[in-house]
Coordinates of C-alpha atoms and ligand atoms in Angstrom, one line a residue:
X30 CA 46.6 -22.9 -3.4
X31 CA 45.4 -19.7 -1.6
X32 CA 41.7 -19.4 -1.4
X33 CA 39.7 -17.1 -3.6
X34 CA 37.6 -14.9 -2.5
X35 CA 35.0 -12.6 -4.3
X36 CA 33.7 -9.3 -3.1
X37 CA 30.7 -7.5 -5.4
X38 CA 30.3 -4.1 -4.3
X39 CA 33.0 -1.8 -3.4
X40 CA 31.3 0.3 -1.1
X41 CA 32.2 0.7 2.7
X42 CA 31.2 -2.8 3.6
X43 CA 33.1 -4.7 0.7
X44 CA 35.8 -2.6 0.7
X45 CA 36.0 -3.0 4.7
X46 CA 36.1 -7.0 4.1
X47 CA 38.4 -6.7 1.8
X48 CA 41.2 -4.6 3.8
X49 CA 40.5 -6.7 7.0
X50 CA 40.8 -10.0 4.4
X51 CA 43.8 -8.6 3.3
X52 CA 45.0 -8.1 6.4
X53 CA 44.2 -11.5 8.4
X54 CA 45.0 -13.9 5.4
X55 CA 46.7 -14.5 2.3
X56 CA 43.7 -15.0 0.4
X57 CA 43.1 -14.1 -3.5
X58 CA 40.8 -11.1 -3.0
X59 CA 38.6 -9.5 -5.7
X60 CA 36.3 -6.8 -5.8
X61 CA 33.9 -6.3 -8.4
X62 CA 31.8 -2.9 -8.7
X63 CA 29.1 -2.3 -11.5
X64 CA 29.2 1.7 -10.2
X65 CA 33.1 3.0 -9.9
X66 CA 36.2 1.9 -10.7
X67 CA 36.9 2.3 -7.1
X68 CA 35.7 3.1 -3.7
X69 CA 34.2 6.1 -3.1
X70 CA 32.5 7.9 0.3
X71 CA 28.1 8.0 -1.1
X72 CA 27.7 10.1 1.8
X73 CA 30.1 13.0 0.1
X74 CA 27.9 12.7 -2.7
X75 CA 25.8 16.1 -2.3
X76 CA 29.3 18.0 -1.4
X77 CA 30.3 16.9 -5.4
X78 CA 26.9 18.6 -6.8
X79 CA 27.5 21.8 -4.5
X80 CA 30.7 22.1 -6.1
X81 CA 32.8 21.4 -2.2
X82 CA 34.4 18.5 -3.4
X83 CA 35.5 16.7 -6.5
X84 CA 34.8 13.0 -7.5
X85 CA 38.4 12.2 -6.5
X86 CA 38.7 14.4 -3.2
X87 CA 35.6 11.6 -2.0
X88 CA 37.9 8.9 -2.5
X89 CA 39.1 7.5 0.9
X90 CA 42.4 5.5 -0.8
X91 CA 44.8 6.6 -3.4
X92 CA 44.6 4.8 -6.3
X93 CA 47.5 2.8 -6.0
X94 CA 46.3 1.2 -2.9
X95 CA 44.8 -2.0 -4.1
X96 CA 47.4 -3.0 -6.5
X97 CA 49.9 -2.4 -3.3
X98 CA 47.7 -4.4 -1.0
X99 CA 47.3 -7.0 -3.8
X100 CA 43.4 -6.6 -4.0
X101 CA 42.2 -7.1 -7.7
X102 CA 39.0 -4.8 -9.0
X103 CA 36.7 -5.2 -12.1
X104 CA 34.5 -3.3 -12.7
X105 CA 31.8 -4.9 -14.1
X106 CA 28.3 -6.2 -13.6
X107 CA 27.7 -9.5 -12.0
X108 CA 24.2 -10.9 -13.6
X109 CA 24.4 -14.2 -12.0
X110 CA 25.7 -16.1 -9.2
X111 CA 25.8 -19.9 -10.2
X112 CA 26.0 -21.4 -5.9
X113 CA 26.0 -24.7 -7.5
X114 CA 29.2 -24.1 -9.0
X115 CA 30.8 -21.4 -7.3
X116 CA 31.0 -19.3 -10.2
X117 CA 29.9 -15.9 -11.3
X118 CA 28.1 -14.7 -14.6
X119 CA 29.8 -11.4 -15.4
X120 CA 28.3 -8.8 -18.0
X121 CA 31.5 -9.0 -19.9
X122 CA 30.7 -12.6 -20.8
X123 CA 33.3 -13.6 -18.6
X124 CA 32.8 -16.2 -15.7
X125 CA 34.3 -15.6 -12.9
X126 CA 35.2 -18.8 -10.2
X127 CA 34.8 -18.4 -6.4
X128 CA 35.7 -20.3 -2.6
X129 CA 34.1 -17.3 -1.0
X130 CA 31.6 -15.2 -2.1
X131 CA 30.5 -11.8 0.0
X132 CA 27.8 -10.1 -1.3
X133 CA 27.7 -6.5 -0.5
X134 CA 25.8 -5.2 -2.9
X135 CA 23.8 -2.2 -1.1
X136 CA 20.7 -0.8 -2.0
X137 CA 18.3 0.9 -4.5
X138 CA 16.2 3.7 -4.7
X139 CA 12.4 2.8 -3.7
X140 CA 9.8 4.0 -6.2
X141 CA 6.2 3.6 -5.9
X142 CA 4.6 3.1 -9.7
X143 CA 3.6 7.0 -9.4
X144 CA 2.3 7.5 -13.4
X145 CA 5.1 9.7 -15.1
X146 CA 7.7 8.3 -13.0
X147 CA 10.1 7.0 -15.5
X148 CA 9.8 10.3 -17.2
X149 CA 13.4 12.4 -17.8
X150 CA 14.0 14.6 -14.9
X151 CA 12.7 12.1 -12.6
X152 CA 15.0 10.1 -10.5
X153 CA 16.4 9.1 -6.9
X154 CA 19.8 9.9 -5.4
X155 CA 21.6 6.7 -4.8
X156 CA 25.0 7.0 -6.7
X157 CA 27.3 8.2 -9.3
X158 CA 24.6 7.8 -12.2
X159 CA 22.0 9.6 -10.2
X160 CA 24.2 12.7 -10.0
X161 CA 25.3 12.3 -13.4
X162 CA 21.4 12.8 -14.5
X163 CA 20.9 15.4 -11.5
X164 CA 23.7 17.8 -13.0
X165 CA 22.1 16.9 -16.6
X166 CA 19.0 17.4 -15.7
X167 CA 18.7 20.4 -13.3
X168 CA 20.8 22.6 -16.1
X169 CA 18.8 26.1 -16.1
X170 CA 15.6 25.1 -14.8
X171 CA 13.0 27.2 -13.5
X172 CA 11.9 25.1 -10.3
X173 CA 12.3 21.5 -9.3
X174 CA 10.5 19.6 -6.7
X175 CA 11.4 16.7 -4.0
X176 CA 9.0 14.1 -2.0
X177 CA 10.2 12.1 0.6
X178 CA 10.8 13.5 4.2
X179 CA 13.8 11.8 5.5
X180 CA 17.3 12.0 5.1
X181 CA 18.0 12.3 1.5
X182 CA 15.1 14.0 0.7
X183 CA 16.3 17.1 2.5
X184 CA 19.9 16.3 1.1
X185 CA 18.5 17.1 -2.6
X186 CA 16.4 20.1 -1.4
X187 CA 20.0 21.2 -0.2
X188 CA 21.6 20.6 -3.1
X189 CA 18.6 22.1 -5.6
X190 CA 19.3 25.5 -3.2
X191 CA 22.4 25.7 -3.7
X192 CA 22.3 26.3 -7.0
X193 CA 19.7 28.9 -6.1
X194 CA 16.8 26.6 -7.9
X195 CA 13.3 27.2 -5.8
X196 CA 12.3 23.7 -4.3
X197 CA 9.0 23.0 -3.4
X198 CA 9.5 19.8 -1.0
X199 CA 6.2 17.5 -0.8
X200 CA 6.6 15.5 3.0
X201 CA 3.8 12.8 3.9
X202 CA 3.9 13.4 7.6
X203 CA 2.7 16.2 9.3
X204 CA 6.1 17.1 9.9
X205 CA 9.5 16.9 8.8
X206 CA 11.0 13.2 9.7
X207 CA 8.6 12.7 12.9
X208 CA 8.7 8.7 12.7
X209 CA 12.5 9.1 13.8
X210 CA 12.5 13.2 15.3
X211 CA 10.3 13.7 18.5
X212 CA 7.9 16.3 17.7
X213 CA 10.2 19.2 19.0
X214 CA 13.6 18.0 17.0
X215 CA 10.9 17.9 14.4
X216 CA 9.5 21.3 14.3
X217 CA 12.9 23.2 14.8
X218 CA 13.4 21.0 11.1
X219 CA 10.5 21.9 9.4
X220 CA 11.6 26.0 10.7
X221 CA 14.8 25.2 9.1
X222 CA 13.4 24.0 5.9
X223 CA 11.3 27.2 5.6
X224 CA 14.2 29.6 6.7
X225 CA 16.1 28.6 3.2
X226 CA 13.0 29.4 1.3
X227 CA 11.9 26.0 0.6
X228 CA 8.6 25.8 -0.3
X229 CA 7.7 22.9 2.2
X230 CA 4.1 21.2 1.8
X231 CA 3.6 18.8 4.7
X232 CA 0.6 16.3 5.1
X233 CA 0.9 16.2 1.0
X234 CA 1.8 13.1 -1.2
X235 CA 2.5 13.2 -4.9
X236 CA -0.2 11.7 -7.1
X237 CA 1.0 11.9 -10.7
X238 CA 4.3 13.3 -12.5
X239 CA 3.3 15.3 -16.1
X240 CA 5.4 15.1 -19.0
X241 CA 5.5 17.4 -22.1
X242 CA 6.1 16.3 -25.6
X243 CA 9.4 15.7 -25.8
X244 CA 9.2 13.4 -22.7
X245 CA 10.4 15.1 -19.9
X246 CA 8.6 16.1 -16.6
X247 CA 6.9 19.6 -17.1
X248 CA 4.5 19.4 -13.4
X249 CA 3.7 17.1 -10.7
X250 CA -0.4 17.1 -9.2
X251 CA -0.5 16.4 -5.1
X252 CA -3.1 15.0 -3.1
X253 CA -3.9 18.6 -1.8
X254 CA -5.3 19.3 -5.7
X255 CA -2.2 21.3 -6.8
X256 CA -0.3 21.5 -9.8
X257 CA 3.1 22.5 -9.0
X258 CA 5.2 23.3 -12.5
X259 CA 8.8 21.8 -12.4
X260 CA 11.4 20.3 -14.5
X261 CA 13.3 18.1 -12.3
X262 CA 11.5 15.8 -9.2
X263 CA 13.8 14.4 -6.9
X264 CA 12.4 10.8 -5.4
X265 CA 13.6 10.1 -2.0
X266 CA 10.9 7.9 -0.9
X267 CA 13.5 5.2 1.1
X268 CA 16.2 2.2 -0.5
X269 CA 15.2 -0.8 -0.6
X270 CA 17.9 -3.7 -0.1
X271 CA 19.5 -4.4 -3.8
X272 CA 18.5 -8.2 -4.2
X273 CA 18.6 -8.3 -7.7
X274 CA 21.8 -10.3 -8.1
X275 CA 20.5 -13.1 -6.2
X276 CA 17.2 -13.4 -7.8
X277 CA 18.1 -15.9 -10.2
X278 CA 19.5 -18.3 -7.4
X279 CA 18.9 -20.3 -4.4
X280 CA 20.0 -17.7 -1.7
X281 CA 17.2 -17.1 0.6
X282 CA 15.8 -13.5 0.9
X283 CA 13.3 -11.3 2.0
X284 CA 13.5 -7.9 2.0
X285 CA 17.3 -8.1 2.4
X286 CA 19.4 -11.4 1.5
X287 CA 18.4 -13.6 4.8
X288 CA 21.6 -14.1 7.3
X289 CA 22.3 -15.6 10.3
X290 CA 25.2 -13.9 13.1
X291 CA 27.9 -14.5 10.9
X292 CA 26.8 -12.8 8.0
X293 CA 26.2 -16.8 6.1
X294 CA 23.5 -16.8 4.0
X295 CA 22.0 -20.4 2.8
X296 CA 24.3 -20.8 0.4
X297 CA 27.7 -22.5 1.2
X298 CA 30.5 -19.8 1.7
X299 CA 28.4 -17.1 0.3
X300 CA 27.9 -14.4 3.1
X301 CA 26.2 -11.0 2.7
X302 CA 26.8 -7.8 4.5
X303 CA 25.8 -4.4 4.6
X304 CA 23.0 -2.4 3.3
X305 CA 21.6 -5.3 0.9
X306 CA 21.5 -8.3 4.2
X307 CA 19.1 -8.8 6.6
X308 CA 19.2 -10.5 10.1
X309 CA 17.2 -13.5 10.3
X310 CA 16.1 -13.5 14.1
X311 CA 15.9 -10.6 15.8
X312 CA 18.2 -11.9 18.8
X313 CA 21.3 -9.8 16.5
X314 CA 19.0 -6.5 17.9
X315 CA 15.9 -5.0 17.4
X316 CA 16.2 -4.0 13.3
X317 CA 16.7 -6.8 10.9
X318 CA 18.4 -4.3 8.1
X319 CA 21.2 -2.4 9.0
X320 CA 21.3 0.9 6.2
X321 CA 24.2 2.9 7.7
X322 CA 27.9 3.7 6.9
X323 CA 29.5 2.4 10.0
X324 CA 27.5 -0.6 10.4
X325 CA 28.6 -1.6 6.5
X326 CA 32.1 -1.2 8.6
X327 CA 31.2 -3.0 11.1
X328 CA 29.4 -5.9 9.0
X329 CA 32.5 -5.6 7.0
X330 CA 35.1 -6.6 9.6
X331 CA 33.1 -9.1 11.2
X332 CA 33.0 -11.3 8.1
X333 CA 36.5 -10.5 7.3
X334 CA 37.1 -12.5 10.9
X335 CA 34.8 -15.1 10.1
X336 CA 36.1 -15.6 6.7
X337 CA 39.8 -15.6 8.1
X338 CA 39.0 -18.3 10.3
X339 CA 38.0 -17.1 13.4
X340 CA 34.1 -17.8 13.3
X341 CA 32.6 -14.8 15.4
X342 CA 29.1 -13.9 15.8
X343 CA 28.3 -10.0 15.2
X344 CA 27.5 -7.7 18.5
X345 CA 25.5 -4.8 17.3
X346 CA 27.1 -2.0 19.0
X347 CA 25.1 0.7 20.2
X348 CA 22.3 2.7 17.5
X349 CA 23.8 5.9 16.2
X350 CA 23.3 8.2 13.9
X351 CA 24.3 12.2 12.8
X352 CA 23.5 14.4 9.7
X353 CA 23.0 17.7 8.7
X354 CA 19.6 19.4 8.1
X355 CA 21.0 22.3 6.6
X356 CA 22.9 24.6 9.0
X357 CA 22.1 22.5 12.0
X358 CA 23.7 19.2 12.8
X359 CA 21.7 16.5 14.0
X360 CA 23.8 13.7 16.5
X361 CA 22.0 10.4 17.6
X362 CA 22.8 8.2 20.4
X363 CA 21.1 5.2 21.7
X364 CA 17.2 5.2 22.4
X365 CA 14.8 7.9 21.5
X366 CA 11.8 7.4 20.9
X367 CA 9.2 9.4 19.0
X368 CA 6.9 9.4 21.5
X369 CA 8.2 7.0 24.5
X370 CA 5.6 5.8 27.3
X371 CA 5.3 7.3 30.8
X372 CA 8.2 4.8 32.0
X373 CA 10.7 7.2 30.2
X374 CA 12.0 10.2 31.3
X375 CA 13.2 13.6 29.1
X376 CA 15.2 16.3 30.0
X377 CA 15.0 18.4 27.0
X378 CA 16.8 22.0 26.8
X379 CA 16.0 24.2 23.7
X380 CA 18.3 27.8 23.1
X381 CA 16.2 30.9 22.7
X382 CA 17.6 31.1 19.5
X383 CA 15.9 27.8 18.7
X384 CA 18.0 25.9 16.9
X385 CA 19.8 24.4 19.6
X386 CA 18.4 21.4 21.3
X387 CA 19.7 18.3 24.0
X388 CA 17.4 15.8 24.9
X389 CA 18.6 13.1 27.6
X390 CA 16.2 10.3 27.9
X391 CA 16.2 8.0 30.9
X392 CA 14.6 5.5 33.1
X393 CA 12.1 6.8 35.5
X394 CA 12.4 3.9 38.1
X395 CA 16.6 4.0 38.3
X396 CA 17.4 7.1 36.4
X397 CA 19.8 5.4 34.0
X398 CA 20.6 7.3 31.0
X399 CA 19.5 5.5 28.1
X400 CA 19.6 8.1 25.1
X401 CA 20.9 11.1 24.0
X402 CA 19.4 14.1 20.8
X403 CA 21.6 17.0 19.5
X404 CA 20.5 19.6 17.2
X405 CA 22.8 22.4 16.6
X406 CA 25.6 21.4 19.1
X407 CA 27.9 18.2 19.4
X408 CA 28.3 15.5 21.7
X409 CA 31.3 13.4 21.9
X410 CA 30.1 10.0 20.6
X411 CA 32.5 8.2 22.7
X412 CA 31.8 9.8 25.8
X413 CA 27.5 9.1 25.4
X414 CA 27.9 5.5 24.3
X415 CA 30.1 4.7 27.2
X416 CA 27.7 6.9 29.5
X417 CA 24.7 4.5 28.0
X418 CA 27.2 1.2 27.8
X419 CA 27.6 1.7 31.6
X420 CA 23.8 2.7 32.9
X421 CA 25.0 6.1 34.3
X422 CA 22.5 7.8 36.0
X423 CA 21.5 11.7 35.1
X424 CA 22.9 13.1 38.2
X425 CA 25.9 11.3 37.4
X426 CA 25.9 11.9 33.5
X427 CA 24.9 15.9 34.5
X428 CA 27.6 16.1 36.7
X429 CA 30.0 14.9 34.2
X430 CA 28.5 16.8 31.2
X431 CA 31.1 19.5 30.7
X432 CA 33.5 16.8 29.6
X433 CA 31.0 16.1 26.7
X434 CA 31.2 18.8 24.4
X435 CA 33.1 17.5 21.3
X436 CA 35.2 21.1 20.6
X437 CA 34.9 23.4 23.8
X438 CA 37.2 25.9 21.9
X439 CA 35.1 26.5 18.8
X440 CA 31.3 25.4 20.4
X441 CA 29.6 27.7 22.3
X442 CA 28.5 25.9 25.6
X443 CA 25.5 25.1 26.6
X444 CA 26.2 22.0 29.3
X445 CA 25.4 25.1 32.3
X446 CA 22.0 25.8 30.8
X447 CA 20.8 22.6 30.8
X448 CA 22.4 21.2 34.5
X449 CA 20.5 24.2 35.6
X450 CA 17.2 23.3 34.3
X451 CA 17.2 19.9 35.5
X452 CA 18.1 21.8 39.2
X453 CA 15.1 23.7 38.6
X454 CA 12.8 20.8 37.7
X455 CA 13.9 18.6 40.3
X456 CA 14.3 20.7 43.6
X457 CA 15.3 17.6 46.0
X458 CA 17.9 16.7 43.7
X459 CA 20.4 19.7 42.9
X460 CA 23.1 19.0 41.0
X461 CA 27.0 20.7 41.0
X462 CA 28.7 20.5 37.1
X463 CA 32.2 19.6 37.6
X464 CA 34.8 21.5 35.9
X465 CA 35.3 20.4 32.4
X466 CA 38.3 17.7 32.5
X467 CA 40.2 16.3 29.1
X468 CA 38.2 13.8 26.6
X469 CA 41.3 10.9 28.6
X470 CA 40.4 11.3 31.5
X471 CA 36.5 11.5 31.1
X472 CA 37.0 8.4 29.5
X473 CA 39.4 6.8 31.5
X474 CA 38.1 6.9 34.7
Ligands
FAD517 C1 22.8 10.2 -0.7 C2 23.1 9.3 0.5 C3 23.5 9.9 1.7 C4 23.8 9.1 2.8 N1 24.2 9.6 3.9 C5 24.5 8.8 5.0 C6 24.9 9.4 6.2 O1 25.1 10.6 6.3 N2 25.2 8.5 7.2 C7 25.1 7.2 7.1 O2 25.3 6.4 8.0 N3 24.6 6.6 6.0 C8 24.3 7.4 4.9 N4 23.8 6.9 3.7 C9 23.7 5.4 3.7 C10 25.1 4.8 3.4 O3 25.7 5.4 2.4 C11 24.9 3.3 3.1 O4 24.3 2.6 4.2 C12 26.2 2.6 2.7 O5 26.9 3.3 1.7 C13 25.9 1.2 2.2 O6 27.1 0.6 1.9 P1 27.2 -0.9 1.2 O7 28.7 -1.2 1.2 O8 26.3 -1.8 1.9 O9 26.6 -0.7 -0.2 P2 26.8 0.4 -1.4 O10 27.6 1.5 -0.9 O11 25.5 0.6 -2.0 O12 27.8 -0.4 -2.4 C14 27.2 -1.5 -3.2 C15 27.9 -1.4 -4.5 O13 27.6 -2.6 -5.2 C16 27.4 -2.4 -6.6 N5 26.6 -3.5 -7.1 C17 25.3 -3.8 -6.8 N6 24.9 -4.9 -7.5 C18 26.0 -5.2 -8.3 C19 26.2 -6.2 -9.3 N7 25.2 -7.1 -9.6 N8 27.3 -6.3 -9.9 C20 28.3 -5.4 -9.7 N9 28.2 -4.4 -8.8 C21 27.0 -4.3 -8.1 C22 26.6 -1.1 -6.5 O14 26.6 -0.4 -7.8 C23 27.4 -0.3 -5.5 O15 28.4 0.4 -6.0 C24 23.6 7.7 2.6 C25 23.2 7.1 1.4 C26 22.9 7.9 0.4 C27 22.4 7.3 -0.9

């Protein structure tokens, strides 16, 4: 008899197993989600509250996909996972039998036991429920507020202002995302923030959420004395991995559900991916949790490989990362540091406008490329990990640096600008852009 195998979570790392399963075996596949009936793209989910795309236009696979591809969903909620057994405790009541479980169950919303924080109008922005509330709750208010200065915190100040409600945006740091942003990527931020009217308060923490009698938040106090009126406060102090469904068993975690190379946990045939595993030695690369959309992929078809019989350990590829910070996209590509010591080098070009900005790190001692920053304009991604895959130097990545802008037609360039301050910065070392050349080439040679 074919083997069964379990998925919970239908996100991008389940989802991913379960194609690549599909596609290497014969195996029974099931995928249970709690959240959705099916899979869905969480990054889209601010585009659904700004009203530029629907629930279903987030979907990345017509419905008719899994029954066609013979990959059975339930949505339900799986309390309990019974690794004595092999068997799942499902909500319903109904127990559910596995050969192979894959646990890729993402994360949760971190809170930190503010008082008034289970108060209505409070909440994070995690999924389809937290939306759900968001639309509920943010229904003809007067002014809402947001703490948490990273990613989603600015997503929900985004998505407050589009709906034309005033935000007033608490952020710890003393500036916007500096723990990940060097202080200049930082600053053209924080400029950004306060050019869409959001009422940005750095260096400020929350201390206490008020309610009024019916239950619902009507203020929030900060650690600067204030009391800022507001009926909605967005949370987006970080995710935590989502361990709950292990809790009651013997599968080894810590912050994440503990995993070795192959994704195997300590269980027998149970293997965890995505958001909700961590990496037990640090040999995998230099984070133990992995919290992004293509490294879910990634985790995703590495265990499908594993699972399908060919036992292969996972090769982090190379860090990357992009978003957008209102109007200004942000691109990632191998190391940058915050502040990186005098062994690193930085070529950083900012536009007049200011809210354009390249930064190309390197080695001082050989030169070699080893990390690229975008605001405002876009790299190909291919072209910069290949550049960082194969050491190039700056000379030879400056030389080459026409070839790198994603959409030459549409994107202003800025490649000239930069060669010519590196020229102007390094007078024994003058260097000659070469004519732009197609992505295949660039690549290929
Ligand atoms: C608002 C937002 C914006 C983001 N933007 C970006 C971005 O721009 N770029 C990027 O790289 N990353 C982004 N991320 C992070 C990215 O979305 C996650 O890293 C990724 O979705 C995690 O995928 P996953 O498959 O590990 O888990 P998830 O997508 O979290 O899927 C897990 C699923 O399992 C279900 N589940 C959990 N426990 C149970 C249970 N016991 N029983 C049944 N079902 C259960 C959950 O309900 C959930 O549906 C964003 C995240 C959020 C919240």
């Amino acid at each position: 008899m074919s083997k069964r195998v379990v998925i919970i979570g239908n996100g991008i790392s389940g989802t991913t197993a379960a194609r690549y399963i599909r596609k290497w075996s014969d195996y029974n596949i099931t995928v249970i989600s709690a959240e959705t009936d099916h899979f869905y793209s969480r990054t889209a989910l601010m585009y659904i509250y700004m009203g530029h795309m629907r629930y279903q236009d987030t979907k990345p696979y017509e419905d008719f996909f899994w029954t066609k591809n013979r990959i059975e969903l339930i949505r339900d909620y799986v309390h309990e996972i019974q690794t004595e057994k092999n068997e799942l405790n499902l909500g319903s009541g109904r127990v559910l039998p596995y050969d192979v479980l894959v646990l890729a169950v993402g994360s949760k919303s971190r809170f930190f036991g503010w008082p008034g924080q289970d108060l209505k109008g409070v909440q994070g922005l995690y999924g389809i429920p937290d939306l759900e509330n968001m639309e509920l709750y943010t229904q003809g208010i007067n002014h809402a507020a947001v703490v948490g200065g990273g990613l989603i915190g600015i997503e929900m100040a985004e998505m407050l202002h589009s709906r034309h409600i005033p935000v007033t945006f608490l952020v710890r740091e003393k500036s916007y995302f500096n723990h990940v942003l060097p202080p200049e990527e930082s600053e053209i931020i924080n400029q950004e923030i306060r050019d869409h009217h959001i009422d940005l308060r750095l260096e400020t923490e929350l201390k206490e959420v008020l309610g009024d009698d019916s239950g619902r938040i009507r203020a929030i106090t900060t650690s600067a004395g204030d009391e800022v009126s507001c009926e909605f406060l967005g949370l987006t102090t970080g995710v935590t991995p989502n361990i709950d469904v292990v809790e009651r068993s013997n599968v080894e975690t810590n912050r994440g559900i503990l995993v070795n190379a192959f994704f195997e946990t300590n269980a027998p045939d149970v293997y965890a991916i995505g958001d909700c595993a961590e990496y037990r030695e640090d040999g995998i690369g230099y984070r133990r949790l992995d919290q992004l959309w293509y490294t879910g992929r990634n985790h995703g078809k590495a265990v499908a490989r594993t699972i399908c019989g060919e036992r292969t350990p996972y090769k982090k590829p190379l860090f990357f990362n992009s978003a957008k910070f209102f109007t200004i996209e942000y691109q990632t590509y191998g190391t940058i540091e915050t502040h990186p010591g005098d062994e690193i080098g930085s070529l950083l070009w900012q536009s007049e406008r200011g809210k354009e900005l390249i930064r190309i790190n390197y080695r001082k001692e050989d030169d070699v490329v080893i990390g690229f920053n975008l605001l405002g304009i876009r790299f190909r991604h291919a072209l910069c990990e290949k550049w960082i895959l194969e050491k190039r130097t700056m000379p030879y990545v400056l030389e080459n640096l026409s070839a790198a802008n994603f959409d030459p037609e549409f994107y202003t360039q800025y490649e000239k600008d930069i060669v010519a301050q590196y020229n102007q910065q390094n007078p024994g070392n003058q260097i000659t852009m070469k004519p732009a050349k197609g992505l295949f080439s660039a690549l290929f040679n």
